[in-house]
Amino acid sequence: MLGGANRAAAWHADGHSHITATAARTLSAEDRQRLGPEAEALARYYCEFPDENWAAFGEWGGGEADPRKPRFPDTRREWDISFYTGWNPVTREGRSYPHRPPESYEAVPLYFSHSVEALQAGSLVDAARYLGVALHYIQDSGAFGHLQPIHRSFHWKNHADVHPDGYQPQSLGKTPKDAVEGLRARLQGLVAFTEDRTGRLLETVGMPMAEVKPLCAKELMPPRAVAAVAQVRQTQPELWDAAVRECAMECAHVSADVLHTALSLAPKPMPEPKPHPLGVNLAANPSFEIPGDGVPQGWYVGWIDLQDRTGRAEWYRAGTHWDKPVKSGQRSLLVLWAPRDGIEWRQTWRCAQRVTPGERYRGEAWVKTRTDSGAAWAALEFSNAAYQPVQRFCTAKLTGDSGWKQLTIEAEVPGDARWLRLVLHADVAGAAWFDDVSVLKSPAAALQRASHRR
Ligand SMILES: [Zn+2]
């Protein structure tokens, strides 16, 4: 998603997305139907997760500590990427696997196993996110993450060169345990394939793979290996491009095998999520008391204006002033000195509600403001299966110096919506606090009309 010039991305700026989309397109109609609407998000978002699990997300400096560069959007928290990768770069909890063999031989089976467990627990969404992480590690392993002089010259020219080629995805095992063994062997086979395919070309300039590997074990970019790669690319550009293409296609094949195998281990039919109960608060961590990593669990900051240098979003703690702007407990959410476009606190996707068109939902939030201009409000935001917002329903606006007021909004789920998130928005020139929010399912409109008549 963020193909910064500084990033040594594998394959191409959006190479992971393209290989993953290619793999998904080779699946059978049955597998594609099972992956359903998550296929698009898998290619667009999930397979990029491991490259977006850095503490720089949400911070200034474009990831390279340059104060003139804009803020990074907080993609890491928006998607709970540290949860799915099992490594949090802020708290340093969990385990971080380098994106290359031999560590990937351990990482890929681990994420694959998580995806199978999620499928068996009935969560296609979690399964697809873990699969995205697994696919990323597969694709980095097939792009010489372990041999940087090759990796950094391993980019294809045209997307059209990497496309479905009639490959039939293979099962890697009939049980989760067999599948893990099969997967490990398949991944080692992929790395051997890429080393052999590229090694043949390096040999023609007197630098066999058997020499490249020990050099790279000692040094990241050994000059002799760098020179050999440059020489092949200069003297045999077409053969080099063909090798890149074949290795990328092999990555797509292995990715397709992994998708097919995971889906074949899912319960049939896949259970649909249970409908939400009426009148129960569905919002996770609604009073913001449960800590996440610097923000409350289940929430993140939507920095709308990435160039704004003044606005702040804080996880407010009571007890530091005489005035305690919390509605209950010790915590509230605060937006300070927001730019014109505002700053938002939003629910992470993992805490978003799955919704069905025609259902009705009610959003509630207690809000307090102290500002000379601008306003604060809450909104129910509906998004489609591709996680793109389709419609927002906003509460009334709170302005000026106001004590705690509960703002509410009720809306019917639009026809193309699949997800609902509560959004807390402020474009105040002063401060706005939010606390004790709720998301409640209401009786459907037809039922409501019936009860009015009674
Ligand atoms: Zn990577």
XYZ file of N, CA and C in Angstrom, residues 209-350:
426
model
N 25.916 -19.953 -7.607
C 25.144 -19.770 -6.368
C 25.945 -20.230 -5.155
N 26.740 -21.283 -5.345
C 27.546 -21.817 -4.232
C 28.550 -20.784 -3.717
N 28.839 -19.756 -4.528
C 29.742 -18.693 -4.061
C 28.952 -17.508 -3.525
N 27.790 -17.237 -4.162
C 26.972 -16.095 -3.740
C 26.535 -16.276 -2.286
N 26.115 -17.487 -1.955
C 25.522 -17.705 -0.624
C 26.498 -17.449 0.524
N 27.704 -18.034 0.490
C 28.616 -17.720 1.612
C 29.008 -16.232 1.664
N 29.111 -15.580 0.498
C 29.436 -14.140 0.496
C 28.342 -13.355 1.220
N 27.077 -13.708 0.893
C 25.945 -12.976 1.478
C 25.748 -13.320 2.952
N 26.293 -14.438 3.377
C 26.192 -14.778 4.797
C 27.083 -13.849 5.622
N 28.125 -13.324 4.987
C 29.080 -12.460 5.700
C 28.718 -10.991 5.598
N 28.063 -10.623 4.502
C 27.875 -9.210 4.185
C 26.530 -9.042 3.488
N 25.834 -7.919 3.718
C 24.511 -7.709 3.124
C 24.594 -7.572 1.597
N 25.514 -6.714 1.146
C 25.638 -6.455 -0.291
C 27.098 -6.678 -0.730
N 27.558 -7.930 -0.789
C 28.957 -8.176 -1.165
C 29.226 -7.657 -2.588
N 30.252 -6.805 -2.763
C 30.484 -6.156 -4.066
C 30.631 -7.140 -5.226
N 31.240 -8.293 -5.013
C 31.435 -9.232 -6.130
C 30.103 -9.799 -6.615
N 29.217 -10.066 -5.661
C 27.890 -10.579 -6.048
C 27.068 -9.475 -6.718
N 27.146 -8.264 -6.171
C 26.424 -7.125 -6.768
C 26.875 -6.932 -8.218
N 28.195 -7.009 -8.438
C 28.739 -6.810 -9.791
C 28.280 -7.922 -10.734
N 28.221 -9.152 -10.228
C 27.815 -10.277 -11.078
C 26.351 -10.115 -11.523
N 25.482 -9.707 -10.573
C 24.068 -9.502 -10.926
C 23.963 -8.392 -11.978
N 24.700 -7.300 -11.754
C 24.664 -6.171 -12.706
C 25.127 -6.634 -14.084
N 26.136 -7.491 -14.111
C 26.674 -7.961 -15.408
C 25.647 -8.818 -16.154
N 24.979 -9.692 -15.432
C 23.947 -10.521 -16.084
C 22.840 -9.625 -16.635
N 22.411 -8.670 -15.838
C 21.301 -7.807 -16.270
C 21.678 -6.984 -17.495
N 22.977 -6.627 -17.568
C 23.427 -5.807 -18.690
C 23.585 -6.638 -19.958
N 24.159 -7.838 -19.798
C 24.490 -8.629 -20.984
C 23.349 -9.540 -21.430
N 22.477 -9.948 -20.470
C 21.389 -10.871 -20.844
C 20.056 -10.390 -20.249
N 19.675 -9.154 -20.568
C 18.491 -8.593 -19.896
C 17.224 -9.431 -20.089
N 17.043 -10.000 -21.277
C 15.807 -10.761 -21.501
C 15.772 -12.035 -20.662
N 16.948 -12.672 -20.556
C 16.986 -13.911 -19.772
C 16.763 -13.612 -18.290
N 17.300 -12.493 -17.840
C 17.097 -12.102 -16.433
C 15.605 -11.837 -16.177
N 14.985 -11.065 -17.076
C 13.559 -10.766 -16.910
C 12.723 -12.052 -16.907
N 13.105 -12.985 -17.762
C 12.357 -14.250 -17.828
C 12.492 -15.016 -16.514
N 13.680 -14.970 -15.904
C 13.886 -15.670 -14.631
C 13.024 -15.025 -13.539
N 12.994 -13.693 -13.511
C 12.167 -12.980 -12.520
C 10.709 -13.409 -12.670
N 10.244 -13.412 -13.921
C 8.859 -13.752 -14.202
C 8.527 -15.175 -13.746
N 9.417 -16.110 -14.074
C 9.158 -17.509 -13.705
C 9.146 -17.686 -12.191
N 10.039 -16.976 -11.505
C 10.068 -17.087 -10.039
C 8.794 -16.476 -9.447
N 8.347 -15.360 -10.012
C 7.112 -14.730 -9.516
C 5.922 -15.662 -9.749
N 5.911 -16.317 -10.917
C 4.817 -17.249 -11.210
C 4.844 -18.429 -10.235
N 6.067 -18.887 -9.909
C 6.177 -20.003 -8.962
C 5.634 -19.570 -7.586
N 5.905 -18.323 -7.207
C 5.344 -17.796 -5.948
C 3.814 -17.784 -6.004
N 3.271 -17.413 -7.162
C 1.814 -17.400 -7.314
C 1.256 -18.822 -7.182
N 1.983 -19.796 -7.739
C 1.525 -21.192 -7.653
C 1.507 -21.673 -6.201
N 2.613 -21.387 -5.478
C 2.671 -21.834 -4.076
C 1.582 -21.113 -3.269
N 1.394 -19.817 -3.549
C 0.351 -19.061 -2.845
C -1.019 -19.690 -3.105
N -1.260 -20.089 -4.359
C -2.542 -20.711 -4.704
C -2.705 -22.043 -3.977
N -1.616 -22.819 -3.888
C -1.674 -24.103 -3.160
C -2.073 -23.862 -1.704
N -1.489 -22.822 -1.110
C -1.755 -22.540 0.302
C -3.220 -22.123 0.492
N -3.716 -21.278 -0.393
C -5.126 -20.859 -0.296
C -6.045 -22.067 -0.453
N -5.762 -22.873 -1.481
C -6.608 -24.043 -1.743
C -6.587 -24.997 -0.556
N -5.392 -25.255 -0.012
C -5.271 -26.217 1.092
C -6.022 -25.718 2.324
N -5.835 -24.440 2.670
C -6.524 -23.897 3.848
C -8.035 -24.001 3.666
N -8.522 -23.603 2.483
C -9.973 -23.616 2.247
C -10.527 -25.040 2.270
N -9.685 -26.011 1.841
C -10.157 -27.404 1.828
C -10.269 -27.948 3.253
N -9.607 -27.287 4.218
C -9.666 -27.744 5.610
C -10.747 -27.008 6.408
N -11.500 -26.132 5.723
C -12.559 -25.362 6.397
C -13.814 -26.210 6.522
N -14.633 -25.941 7.538
C -15.904 -26.663 7.644
C -16.787 -26.391 6.436
N -17.592 -27.395 6.052
C -18.481 -27.231 4.901
C -19.915 -27.421 5.347
N -20.824 -26.497 5.114
C -20.523 -25.164 4.576
C -19.901 -24.278 5.651
N -19.248 -23.187 5.228
C -18.667 -22.247 6.182
C -19.800 -21.626 6.997
N -19.698 -21.667 8.333
C -20.775 -21.048 9.121
C -20.816 -19.540 8.918
N -22.015 -19.011 8.804
C -22.196 -17.548 8.714
C -22.171 -16.989 10.132
N -21.659 -15.760 10.319
C -21.688 -15.189 11.667
C -23.122 -15.070 12.183
N -23.281 -15.281 13.501
C -24.627 -15.189 14.106
C -25.119 -13.746 14.040
N -26.443 -13.548 13.874
C -26.953 -12.170 13.882
C -26.728 -11.521 15.251
N -26.515 -10.208 15.252
C -26.291 -9.513 16.521
C -27.576 -9.471 17.337
N -27.474 -9.614 18.663
C -28.666 -9.474 19.506
C -29.119 -8.017 19.543
N -30.401 -7.811 19.769
C -30.943 -6.448 19.855
C -30.573 -5.821 21.199
N -30.304 -4.514 21.161
C -30.166 -3.764 22.409
C -28.939 -4.069 23.246
N -27.949 -4.780 22.696
C -26.716 -5.078 23.440
C -25.603 -4.203 22.869
N -24.815 -3.577 23.728
C -23.736 -2.726 23.218
C -22.677 -3.568 22.515
N -22.530 -3.353 21.214
C -21.614 -4.162 20.404
C -20.217 -3.550 20.323
N -20.074 -2.316 20.810
C -18.778 -1.630 20.694
C -17.772 -2.240 21.660
N -16.586 -2.556 21.157
C -15.525 -3.081 22.014
C -14.895 -1.927 22.789
N -14.554 -2.179 24.035
C -13.860 -1.194 24.867
C -14.555 0.167 24.812
N -15.863 0.225 25.144
C -16.664 1.428 24.881
C -16.349 2.611 25.792
N -15.659 2.338 26.920
C -15.305 3.451 27.809
C -13.803 3.724 27.739
N -13.127 3.027 26.841
C -11.704 3.258 26.562
C -10.797 2.979 27.755
N -11.235 2.085 28.648
C -10.443 1.820 29.855
C -9.372 0.753 29.607
N -9.597 -0.130 28.604
C -8.654 -1.238 28.369
C -7.501 -0.755 27.490
N -6.261 -0.907 27.974
C -5.137 -0.380 27.208
C -4.782 -1.211 25.980
N -4.401 -0.508 24.906
C -3.757 -1.157 23.761
C -2.297 -0.716 23.802
N -1.686 -0.504 22.663
C -0.286 -0.057 22.695
C -0.207 1.454 22.464
N -0.515 2.219 23.512
C -0.455 3.684 23.405
C -1.811 4.300 23.113
N -2.755 3.516 22.682
C -4.134 3.943 22.457
C -5.007 2.878 23.116
N -6.307 3.172 23.336
C -7.128 2.101 23.898
C -7.298 0.958 22.898
N -7.394 -0.243 23.439
C -7.569 -1.430 22.601
C -8.800 -1.281 21.695
N -8.638 -1.656 20.423
C -9.779 -1.645 19.508
C -10.039 -0.296 18.845
N -9.203 0.701 19.121
C -9.385 2.037 18.549
C -8.076 2.527 17.953
N -8.177 3.400 16.962
C -6.973 4.003 16.382
C -7.331 5.410 15.905
N -6.303 6.192 15.602
C -6.536 7.568 15.174
C -6.546 7.641 13.652
N -7.613 8.207 13.111
C -7.659 8.496 11.678
C -7.115 9.911 11.479
N -5.865 9.985 11.041
C -5.249 11.296 10.782
C -5.669 11.696 9.382
N -6.652 12.561 9.269
C -7.201 12.837 7.943
C -6.241 13.712 7.135
N -5.715 14.757 7.770
C -4.762 15.652 7.099
C -3.346 15.250 7.515
N -2.677 14.508 6.641
C -1.368 13.961 7.006
C -0.264 15.022 7.033
N -0.595 16.221 6.544
C 0.394 17.315 6.562
C 0.243 18.200 7.795
N -0.865 18.030 8.524
C -1.120 18.895 9.685
C -0.086 18.632 10.783
N 0.475 19.735 11.339
C 1.547 19.585 12.322
C 1.103 19.938 13.737
N -0.164 20.330 13.896
C -0.592 20.855 15.190
C -1.534 19.912 15.936
N -2.468 19.358 15.223
C -3.539 18.591 15.860
C -3.012 17.403 16.644
N -3.720 17.090 17.727
C -3.317 15.957 18.562
C -4.527 15.087 18.872
N -4.258 13.820 19.061
C -5.300 12.879 19.484
C -4.704 12.127 20.659
N -5.363 12.195 21.819
C -4.771 11.587 23.009
C -5.743 10.659 23.705
N -5.173 9.667 24.330
C -5.927 8.774 25.192
C -5.909 9.426 26.564
N -6.946 10.230 26.821
C -6.958 11.120 27.983
C -7.070 10.340 29.299
N -6.275 10.791 30.281
C -6.297 10.146 31.596
C -6.782 11.149 32.637
N -7.780 10.792 33.399
C -8.295 11.684 34.445
C -7.279 11.802 35.579
N -7.427 12.865 36.328
C -6.609 12.968 37.533
C -5.359 13.809 37.357
N -5.161 14.321 36.141
C -3.990 15.158 35.937
C -4.346 16.634 36.080
N -5.626 16.962 36.148
C -6.056 18.347 36.312
C -7.160 18.385 37.365
N -7.519 19.601 37.775
C -8.666 19.741 38.680
C -9.919 19.283 37.950
N -9.995 19.711 36.689
C -11.108 19.276 35.855
C -10.783 17.869 35.351
N -11.777 17.000 35.361
C -11.519 15.630 34.906
C -12.493 15.271 33.791
N -12.152 15.610 32.557
C -13.096 15.332 31.454
C -13.175 13.851 31.086
N -13.684 13.064 32.020
C -14.064 11.690 31.708
C -15.512 11.532 32.148
N -16.297 10.786 31.348
C -17.700 10.588 31.720
C -17.796 9.492 32.768
N -16.980 8.447 32.592
C -16.925 7.383 33.600
C -15.529 6.780 33.568
N -15.154 6.099 34.612
C -13.836 5.475 34.676
C -12.729 6.513 34.736
N -11.577 6.149 34.226
C -10.396 7.003 34.298
C -9.979 7.562 32.945
N -10.652 7.115 31.882
C -10.157 7.428 30.547
C -11.243 7.975 29.635
N -10.832 8.843 28.705
C -11.694 9.268 27.608
C -10.794 9.474 26.392
N -11.389 9.771 25.254
C -10.595 10.078 24.062
C -10.645 11.577 23.839
N -9.508 12.146 23.474
C -9.383 13.591 23.334
C -8.863 13.938 21.935
N -9.466 14.975 21.352
C -8.899 15.577 20.127
C -8.631 17.031 20.447
N -7.430 17.489 20.128
C -6.994 18.854 20.456
C -6.537 19.569 19.202
N -6.935 20.840 19.039
C -6.420 21.704 17.977
C -6.415 21.018 16.613
N -7.548 20.475 16.265
C -7.636 19.712 15.017
C -7.529 20.634 13.800
N -6.994 20.146 12.695
C -6.996 20.924 11.461
C -8.427 21.004 10.907
N -8.602 21.780 9.817
C -9.936 22.001 9.281
C -10.662 20.700 8.925
N -9.916 19.742 8.371
C -10.542 18.465 7.976
C -10.863 17.569 9.169
N -10.352 17.942 10.343
C -10.653 17.183 11.545
C -9.704 16.024 11.800
N -9.881 15.440 12.973
C -9.150 14.235 13.392
C -10.218 13.287 13.914
N -10.029 11.991 13.683
C -11.050 11.032 14.114
C -10.458 9.915 14.961
N -11.229 9.477 15.935
C -10.974 8.189 16.589
C -11.931 7.201 15.940
N -11.385 6.061 15.519
C -12.220 5.063 14.846
C -11.989 3.681 15.442
N -12.989 2.827 15.306
C -12.823 1.431 15.695
C -11.909 0.738 14.685
N -11.053 -0.165 15.160
C -10.225 -0.928 14.233
C -11.123 -1.903 13.470
N -10.627 -2.392 12.336
C -11.444 -3.315 11.533
C -11.759 -4.592 12.288
N -10.833 -5.019 13.142
C -11.069 -6.260 13.886
C -12.254 -6.097 14.836
